[in-house]
mmCIF file of N, CA and C in Angstrom:
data_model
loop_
_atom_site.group_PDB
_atom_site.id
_atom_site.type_symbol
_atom_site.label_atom_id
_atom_site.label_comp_id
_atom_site.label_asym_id
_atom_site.label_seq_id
_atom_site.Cartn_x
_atom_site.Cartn_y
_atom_site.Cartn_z
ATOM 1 N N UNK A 1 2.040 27.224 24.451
ATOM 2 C CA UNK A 1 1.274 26.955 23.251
ATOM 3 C C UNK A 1 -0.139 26.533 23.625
ATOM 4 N N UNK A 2 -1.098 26.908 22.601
ATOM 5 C CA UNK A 2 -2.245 26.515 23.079
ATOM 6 C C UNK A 2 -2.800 25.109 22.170
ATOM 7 N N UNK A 3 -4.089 24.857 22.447
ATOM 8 C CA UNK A 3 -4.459 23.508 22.042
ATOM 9 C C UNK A 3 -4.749 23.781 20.306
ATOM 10 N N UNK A 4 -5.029 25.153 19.800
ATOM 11 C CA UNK A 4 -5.138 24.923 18.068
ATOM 12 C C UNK A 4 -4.166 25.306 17.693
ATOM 13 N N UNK A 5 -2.751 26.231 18.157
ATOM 14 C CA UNK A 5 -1.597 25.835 17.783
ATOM 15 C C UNK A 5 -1.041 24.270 17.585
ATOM 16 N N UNK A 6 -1.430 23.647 18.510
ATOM 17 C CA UNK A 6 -0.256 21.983 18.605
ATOM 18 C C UNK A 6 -0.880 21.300 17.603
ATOM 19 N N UNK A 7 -2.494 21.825 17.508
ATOM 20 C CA UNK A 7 -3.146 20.846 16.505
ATOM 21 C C UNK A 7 -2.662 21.251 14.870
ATOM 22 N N UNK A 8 -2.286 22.724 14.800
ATOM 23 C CA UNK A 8 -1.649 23.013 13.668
ATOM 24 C C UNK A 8 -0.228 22.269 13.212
ATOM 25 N N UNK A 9 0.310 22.222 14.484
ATOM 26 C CA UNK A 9 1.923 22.194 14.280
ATOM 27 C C UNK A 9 1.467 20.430 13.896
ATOM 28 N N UNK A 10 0.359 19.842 14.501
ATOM 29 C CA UNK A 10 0.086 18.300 13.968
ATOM 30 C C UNK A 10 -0.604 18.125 12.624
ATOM 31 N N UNK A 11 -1.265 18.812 12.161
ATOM 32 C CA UNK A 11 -1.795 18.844 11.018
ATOM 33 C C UNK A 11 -0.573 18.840 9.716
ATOM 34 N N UNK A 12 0.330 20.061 10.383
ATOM 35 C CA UNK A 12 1.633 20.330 9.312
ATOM 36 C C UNK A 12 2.575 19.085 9.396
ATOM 37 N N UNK A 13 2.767 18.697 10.509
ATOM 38 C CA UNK A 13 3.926 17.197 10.429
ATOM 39 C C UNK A 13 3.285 16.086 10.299
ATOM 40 N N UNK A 14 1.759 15.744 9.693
ATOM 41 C CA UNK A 14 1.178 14.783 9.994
ATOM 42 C C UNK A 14 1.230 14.692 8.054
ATOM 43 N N UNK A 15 1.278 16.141 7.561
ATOM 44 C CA UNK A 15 1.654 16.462 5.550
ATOM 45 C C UNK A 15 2.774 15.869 5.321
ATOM 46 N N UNK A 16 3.952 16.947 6.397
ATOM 47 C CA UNK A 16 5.183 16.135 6.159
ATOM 48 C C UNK A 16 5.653 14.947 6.158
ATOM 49 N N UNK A 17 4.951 14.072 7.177
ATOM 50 C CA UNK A 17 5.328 12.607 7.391
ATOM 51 C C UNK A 17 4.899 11.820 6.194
ATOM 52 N N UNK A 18 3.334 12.440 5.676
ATOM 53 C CA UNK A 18 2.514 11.862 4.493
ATOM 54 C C UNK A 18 3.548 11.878 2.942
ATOM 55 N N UNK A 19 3.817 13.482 2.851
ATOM 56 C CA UNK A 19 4.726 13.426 1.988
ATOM 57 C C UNK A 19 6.090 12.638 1.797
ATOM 58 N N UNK A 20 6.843 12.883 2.972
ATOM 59 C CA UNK A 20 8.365 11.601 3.126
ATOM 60 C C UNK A 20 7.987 10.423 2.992
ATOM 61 N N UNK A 21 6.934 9.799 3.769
ATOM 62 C CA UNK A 21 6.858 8.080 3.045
ATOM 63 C C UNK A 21 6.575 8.173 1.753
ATOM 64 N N UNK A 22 5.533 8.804 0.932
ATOM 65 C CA UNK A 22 5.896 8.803 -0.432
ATOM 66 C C UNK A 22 6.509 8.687 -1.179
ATOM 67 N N UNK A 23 7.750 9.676 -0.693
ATOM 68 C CA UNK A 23 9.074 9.821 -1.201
ATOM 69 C C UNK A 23 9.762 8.524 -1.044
ATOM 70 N N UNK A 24 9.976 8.082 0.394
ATOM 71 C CA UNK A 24 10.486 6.788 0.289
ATOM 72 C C UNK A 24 9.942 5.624 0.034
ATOM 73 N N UNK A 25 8.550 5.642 -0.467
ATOM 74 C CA UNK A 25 8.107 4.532 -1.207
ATOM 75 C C UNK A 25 7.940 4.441 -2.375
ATOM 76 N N UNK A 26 8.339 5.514 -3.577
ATOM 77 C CA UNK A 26 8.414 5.752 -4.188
ATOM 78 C C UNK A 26 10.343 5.010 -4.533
ATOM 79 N N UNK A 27 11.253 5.182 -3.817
ATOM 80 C CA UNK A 27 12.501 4.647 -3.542
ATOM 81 C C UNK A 27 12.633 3.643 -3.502
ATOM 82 N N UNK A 28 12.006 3.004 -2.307
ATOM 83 C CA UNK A 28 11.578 1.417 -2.383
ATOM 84 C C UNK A 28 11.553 0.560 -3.416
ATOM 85 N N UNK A 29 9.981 1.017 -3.832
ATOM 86 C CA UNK A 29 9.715 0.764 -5.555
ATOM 87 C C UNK A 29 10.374 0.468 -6.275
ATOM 88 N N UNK A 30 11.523 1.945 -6.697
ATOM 89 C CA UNK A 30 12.357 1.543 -7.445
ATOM 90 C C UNK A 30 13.533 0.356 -7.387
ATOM 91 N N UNK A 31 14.053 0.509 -6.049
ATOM 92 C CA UNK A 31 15.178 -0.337 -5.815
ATOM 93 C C UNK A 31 14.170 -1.745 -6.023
ATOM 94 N N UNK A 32 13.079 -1.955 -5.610
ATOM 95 C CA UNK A 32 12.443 -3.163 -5.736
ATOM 96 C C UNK A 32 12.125 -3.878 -7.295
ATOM 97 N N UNK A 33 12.216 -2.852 -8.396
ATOM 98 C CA UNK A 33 12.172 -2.917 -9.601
ATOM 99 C C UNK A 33 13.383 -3.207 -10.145
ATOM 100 N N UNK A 34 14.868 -2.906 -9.674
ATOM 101 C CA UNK A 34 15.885 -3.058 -10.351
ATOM 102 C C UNK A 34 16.450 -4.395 -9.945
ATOM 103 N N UNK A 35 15.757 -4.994 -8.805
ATOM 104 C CA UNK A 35 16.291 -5.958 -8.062
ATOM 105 C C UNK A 35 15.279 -6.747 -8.663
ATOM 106 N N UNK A 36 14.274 -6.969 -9.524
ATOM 107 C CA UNK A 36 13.699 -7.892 -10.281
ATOM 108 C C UNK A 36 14.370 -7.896 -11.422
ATOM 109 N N UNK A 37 14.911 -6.792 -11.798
ATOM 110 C CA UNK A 37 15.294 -6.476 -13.482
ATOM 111 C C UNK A 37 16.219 -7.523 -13.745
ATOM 112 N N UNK A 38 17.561 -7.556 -12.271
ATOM 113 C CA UNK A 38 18.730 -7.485 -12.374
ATOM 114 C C UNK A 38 18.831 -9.463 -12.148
ATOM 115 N N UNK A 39 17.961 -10.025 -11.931
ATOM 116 C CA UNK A 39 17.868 -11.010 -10.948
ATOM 117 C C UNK A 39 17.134 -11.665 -12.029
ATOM 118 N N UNK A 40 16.004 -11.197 -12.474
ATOM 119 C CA UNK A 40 14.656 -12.176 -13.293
ATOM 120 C C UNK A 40 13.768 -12.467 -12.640
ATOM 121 N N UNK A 41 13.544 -12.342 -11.098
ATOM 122 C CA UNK A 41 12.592 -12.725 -10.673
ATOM 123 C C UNK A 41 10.784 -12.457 -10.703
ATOM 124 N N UNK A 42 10.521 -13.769 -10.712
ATOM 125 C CA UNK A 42 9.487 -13.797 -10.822
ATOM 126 C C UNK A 42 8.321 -13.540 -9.866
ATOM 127 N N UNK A 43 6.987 -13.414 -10.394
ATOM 128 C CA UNK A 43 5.856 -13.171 -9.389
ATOM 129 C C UNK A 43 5.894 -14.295 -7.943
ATOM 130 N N UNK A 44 6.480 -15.522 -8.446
ATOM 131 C CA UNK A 44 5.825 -16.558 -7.914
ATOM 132 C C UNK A 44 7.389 -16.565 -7.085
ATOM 133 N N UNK A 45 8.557 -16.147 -7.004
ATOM 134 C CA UNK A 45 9.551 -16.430 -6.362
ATOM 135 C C UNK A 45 9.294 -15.019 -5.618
ATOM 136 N N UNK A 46 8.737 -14.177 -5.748
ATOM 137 C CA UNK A 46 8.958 -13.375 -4.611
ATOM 138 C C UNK A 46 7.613 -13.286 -3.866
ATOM 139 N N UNK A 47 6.308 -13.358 -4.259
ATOM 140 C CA UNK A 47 5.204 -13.389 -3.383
ATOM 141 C C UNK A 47 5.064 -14.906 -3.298
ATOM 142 N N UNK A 48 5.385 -15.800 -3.590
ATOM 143 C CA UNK A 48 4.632 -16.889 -2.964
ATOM 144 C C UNK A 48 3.973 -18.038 -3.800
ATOM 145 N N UNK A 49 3.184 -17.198 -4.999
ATOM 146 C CA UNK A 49 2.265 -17.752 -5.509
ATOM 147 C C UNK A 49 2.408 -18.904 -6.395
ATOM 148 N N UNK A 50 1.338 -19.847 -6.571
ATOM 149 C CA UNK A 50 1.575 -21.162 -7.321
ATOM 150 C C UNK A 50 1.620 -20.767 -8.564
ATOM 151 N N UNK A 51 2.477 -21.340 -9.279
ATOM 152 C CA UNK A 51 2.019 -21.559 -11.017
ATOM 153 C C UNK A 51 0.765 -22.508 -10.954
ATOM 154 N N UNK A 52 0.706 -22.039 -12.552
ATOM 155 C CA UNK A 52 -1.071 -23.203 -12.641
ATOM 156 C C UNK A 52 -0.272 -24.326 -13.178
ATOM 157 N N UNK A 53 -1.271 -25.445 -12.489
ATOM 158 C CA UNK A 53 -0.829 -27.060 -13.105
ATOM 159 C C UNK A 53 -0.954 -27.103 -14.458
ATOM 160 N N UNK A 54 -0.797 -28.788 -15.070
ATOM 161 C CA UNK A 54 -0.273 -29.147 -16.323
ATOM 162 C C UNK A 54 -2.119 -28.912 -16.649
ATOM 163 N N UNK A 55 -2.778 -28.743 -15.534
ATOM 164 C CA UNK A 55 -4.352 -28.836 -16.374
ATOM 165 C C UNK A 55 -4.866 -27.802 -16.789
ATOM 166 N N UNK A 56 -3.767 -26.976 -16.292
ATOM 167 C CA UNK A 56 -4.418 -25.594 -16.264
ATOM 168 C C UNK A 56 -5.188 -24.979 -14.872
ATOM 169 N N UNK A 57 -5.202 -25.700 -14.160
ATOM 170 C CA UNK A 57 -6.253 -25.528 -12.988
ATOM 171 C C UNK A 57 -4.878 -24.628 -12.108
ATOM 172 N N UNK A 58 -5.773 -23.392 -11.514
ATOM 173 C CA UNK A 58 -4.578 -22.810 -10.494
ATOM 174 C C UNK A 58 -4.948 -23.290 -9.353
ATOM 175 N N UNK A 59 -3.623 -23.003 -8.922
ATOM 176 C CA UNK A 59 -3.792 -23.708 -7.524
ATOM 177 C C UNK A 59 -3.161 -22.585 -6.351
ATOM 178 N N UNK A 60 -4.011 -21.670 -6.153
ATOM 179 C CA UNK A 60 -3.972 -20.596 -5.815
ATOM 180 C C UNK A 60 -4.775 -20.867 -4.003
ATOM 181 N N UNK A 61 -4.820 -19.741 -3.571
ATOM 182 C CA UNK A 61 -5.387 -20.248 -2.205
ATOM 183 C C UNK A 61 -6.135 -20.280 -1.634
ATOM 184 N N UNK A 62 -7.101 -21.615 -1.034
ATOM 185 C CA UNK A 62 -8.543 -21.667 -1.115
ATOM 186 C C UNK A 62 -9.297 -20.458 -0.277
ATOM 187 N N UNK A 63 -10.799 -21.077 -0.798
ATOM 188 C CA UNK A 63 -11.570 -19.987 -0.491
ATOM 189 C C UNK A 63 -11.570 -19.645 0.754
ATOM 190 N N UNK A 64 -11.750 -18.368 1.065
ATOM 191 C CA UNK A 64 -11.614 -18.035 2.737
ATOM 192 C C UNK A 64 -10.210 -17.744 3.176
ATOM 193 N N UNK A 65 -9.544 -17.501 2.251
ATOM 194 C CA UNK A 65 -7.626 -17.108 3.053
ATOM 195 C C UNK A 65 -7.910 -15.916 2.198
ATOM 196 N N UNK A 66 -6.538 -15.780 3.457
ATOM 197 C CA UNK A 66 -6.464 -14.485 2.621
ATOM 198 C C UNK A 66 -6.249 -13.612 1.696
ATOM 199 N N UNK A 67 -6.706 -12.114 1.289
ATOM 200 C CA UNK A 67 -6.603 -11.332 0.411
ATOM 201 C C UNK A 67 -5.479 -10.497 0.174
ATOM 202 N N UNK A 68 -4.613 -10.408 -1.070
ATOM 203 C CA UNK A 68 -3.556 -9.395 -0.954
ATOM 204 C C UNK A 68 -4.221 -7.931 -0.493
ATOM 205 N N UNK A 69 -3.649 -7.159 -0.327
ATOM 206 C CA UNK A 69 -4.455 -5.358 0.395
ATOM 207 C C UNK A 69 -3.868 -4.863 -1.232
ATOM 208 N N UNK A 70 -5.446 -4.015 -0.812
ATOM 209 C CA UNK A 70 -5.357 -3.151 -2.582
ATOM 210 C C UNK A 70 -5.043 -1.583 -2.142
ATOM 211 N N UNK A 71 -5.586 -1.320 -1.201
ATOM 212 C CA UNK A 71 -5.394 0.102 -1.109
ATOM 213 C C UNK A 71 -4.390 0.328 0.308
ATOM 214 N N UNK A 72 -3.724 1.631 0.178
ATOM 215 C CA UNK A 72 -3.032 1.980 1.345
ATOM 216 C C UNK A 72 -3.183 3.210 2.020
ATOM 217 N N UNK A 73 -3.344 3.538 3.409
ATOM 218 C CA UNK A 73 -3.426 5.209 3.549
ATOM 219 C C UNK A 73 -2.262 5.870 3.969
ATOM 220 N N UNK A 74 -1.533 6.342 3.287
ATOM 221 C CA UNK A 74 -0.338 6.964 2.714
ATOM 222 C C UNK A 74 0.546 7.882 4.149
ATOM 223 N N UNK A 75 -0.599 8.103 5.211
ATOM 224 C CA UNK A 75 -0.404 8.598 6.186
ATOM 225 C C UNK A 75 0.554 7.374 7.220
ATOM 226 N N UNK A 76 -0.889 6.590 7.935
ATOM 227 C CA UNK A 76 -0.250 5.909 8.620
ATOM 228 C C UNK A 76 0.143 4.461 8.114
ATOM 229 N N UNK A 77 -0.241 4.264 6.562
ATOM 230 C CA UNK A 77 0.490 2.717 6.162
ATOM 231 C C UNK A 77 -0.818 1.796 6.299
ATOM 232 N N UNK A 78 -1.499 2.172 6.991
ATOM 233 C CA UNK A 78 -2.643 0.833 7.075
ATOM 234 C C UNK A 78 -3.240 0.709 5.663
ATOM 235 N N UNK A 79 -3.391 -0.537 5.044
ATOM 236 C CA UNK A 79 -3.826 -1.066 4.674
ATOM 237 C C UNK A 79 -5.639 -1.836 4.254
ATOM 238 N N UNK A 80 -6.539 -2.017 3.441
ATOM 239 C CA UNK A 80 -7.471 -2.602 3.174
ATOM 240 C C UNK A 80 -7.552 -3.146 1.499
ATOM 241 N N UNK A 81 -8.308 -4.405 1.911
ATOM 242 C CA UNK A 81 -7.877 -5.313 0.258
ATOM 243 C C UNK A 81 -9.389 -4.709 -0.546
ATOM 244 N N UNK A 82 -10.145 -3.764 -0.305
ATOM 245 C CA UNK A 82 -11.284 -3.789 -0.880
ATOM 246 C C UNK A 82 -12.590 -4.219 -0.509
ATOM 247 N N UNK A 83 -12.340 -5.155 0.477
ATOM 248 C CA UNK A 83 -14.023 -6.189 0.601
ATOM 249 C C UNK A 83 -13.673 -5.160 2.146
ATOM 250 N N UNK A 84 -15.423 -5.560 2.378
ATOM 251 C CA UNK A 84 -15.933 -5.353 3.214
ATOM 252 C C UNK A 84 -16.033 -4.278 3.405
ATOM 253 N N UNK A 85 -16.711 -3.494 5.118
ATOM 254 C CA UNK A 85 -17.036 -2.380 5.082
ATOM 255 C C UNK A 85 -15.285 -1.714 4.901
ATOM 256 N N UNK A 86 -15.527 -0.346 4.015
ATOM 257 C CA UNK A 86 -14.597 0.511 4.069
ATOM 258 C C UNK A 86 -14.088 1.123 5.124
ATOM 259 N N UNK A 87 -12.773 1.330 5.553
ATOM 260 C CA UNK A 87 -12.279 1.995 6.438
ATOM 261 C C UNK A 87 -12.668 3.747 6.619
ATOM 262 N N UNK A 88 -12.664 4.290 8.094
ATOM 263 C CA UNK A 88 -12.835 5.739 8.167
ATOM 264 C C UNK A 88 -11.364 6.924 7.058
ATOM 265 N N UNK A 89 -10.501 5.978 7.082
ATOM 266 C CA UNK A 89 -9.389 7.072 5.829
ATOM 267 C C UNK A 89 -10.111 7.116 4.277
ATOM 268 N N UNK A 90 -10.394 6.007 4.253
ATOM 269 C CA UNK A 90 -10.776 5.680 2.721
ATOM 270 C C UNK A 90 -12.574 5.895 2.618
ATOM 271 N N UNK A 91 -13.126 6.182 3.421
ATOM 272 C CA UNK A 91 -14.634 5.950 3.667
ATOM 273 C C UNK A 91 -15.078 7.509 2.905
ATOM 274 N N UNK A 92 -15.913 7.612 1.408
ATOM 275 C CA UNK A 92 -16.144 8.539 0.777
ATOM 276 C C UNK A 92 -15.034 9.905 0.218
ATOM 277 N N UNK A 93 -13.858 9.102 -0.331
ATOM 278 C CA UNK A 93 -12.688 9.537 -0.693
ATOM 279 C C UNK A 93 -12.834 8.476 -2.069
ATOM 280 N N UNK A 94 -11.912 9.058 -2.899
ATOM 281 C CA UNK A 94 -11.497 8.874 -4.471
ATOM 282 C C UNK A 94 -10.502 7.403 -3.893
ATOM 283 N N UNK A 95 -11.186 6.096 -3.959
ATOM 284 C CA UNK A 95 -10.347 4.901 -3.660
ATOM 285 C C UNK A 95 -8.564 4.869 -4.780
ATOM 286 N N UNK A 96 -9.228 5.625 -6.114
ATOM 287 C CA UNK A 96 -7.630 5.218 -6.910
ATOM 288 C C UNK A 96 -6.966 6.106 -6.057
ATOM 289 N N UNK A 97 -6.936 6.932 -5.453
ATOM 290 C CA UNK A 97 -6.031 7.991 -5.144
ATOM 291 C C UNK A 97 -4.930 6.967 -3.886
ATOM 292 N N UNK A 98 -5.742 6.357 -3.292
ATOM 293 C CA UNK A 98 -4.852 4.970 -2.127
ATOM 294 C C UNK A 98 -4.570 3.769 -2.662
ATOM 295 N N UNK A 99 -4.568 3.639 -4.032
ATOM 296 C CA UNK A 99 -4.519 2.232 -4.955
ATOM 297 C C UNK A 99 -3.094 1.395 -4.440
ATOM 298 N N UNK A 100 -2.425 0.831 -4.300
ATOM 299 C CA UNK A 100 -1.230 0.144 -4.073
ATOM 300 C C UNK A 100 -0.624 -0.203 -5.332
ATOM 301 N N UNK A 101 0.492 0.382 -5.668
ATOM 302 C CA UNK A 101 0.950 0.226 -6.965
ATOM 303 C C UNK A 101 2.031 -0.827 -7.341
ATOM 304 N N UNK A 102 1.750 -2.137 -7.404
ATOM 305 C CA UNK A 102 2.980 -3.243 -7.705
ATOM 306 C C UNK A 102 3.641 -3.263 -8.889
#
């Protein structure tokens, strides 16, 4: 085989791999949805997060920690929350198209 064959045969399993995590995150999802349905759980029992006090004031996590990730690249899974410079997957691409869907 030569070197733009292998790069083909990588281009084609690099779709396929893109497409199957889809599929199984798309699966995920769901089972992750029925297992809130089935249960009741809440935002704050499964990520973490504080309810707001009796003042109303949240008590969420100070400035400078970290950010949940907003977008994902569907290929290899990496992750970016939005700030800062944009990554080379996501860098002058349609950002909703990598949105992270909770």
């Amino acid at each position: 085989m030569n070197l733009k064959e292998l790069l083909e045969q990588k281009a084609i399993l690099e779709q396929q791999i893109a497409t199957a995590r889809q599929a199984e995150l798309g699966n995920a999802i769901n089972q992750a949805k029925k297992l809130v349905e089935e249960y009741a759980l809440t935002p704050e029992q499964i990520f973490g997060i504080r309810p707001t006090s009796s003042t109303g004031a949240k008590k969420g996590p100070k400035a400078g920690g970290t950010v949940a990730p907003k977008y994902q690249d569907p290929v290899t899974g990496k992750t970016w929350t939005g700030r800062g410079i944009a990554p080379a997957w996501i860098k002058d691409k349609n950002k909703d198209d990598f949105l992270i869907k909770y």
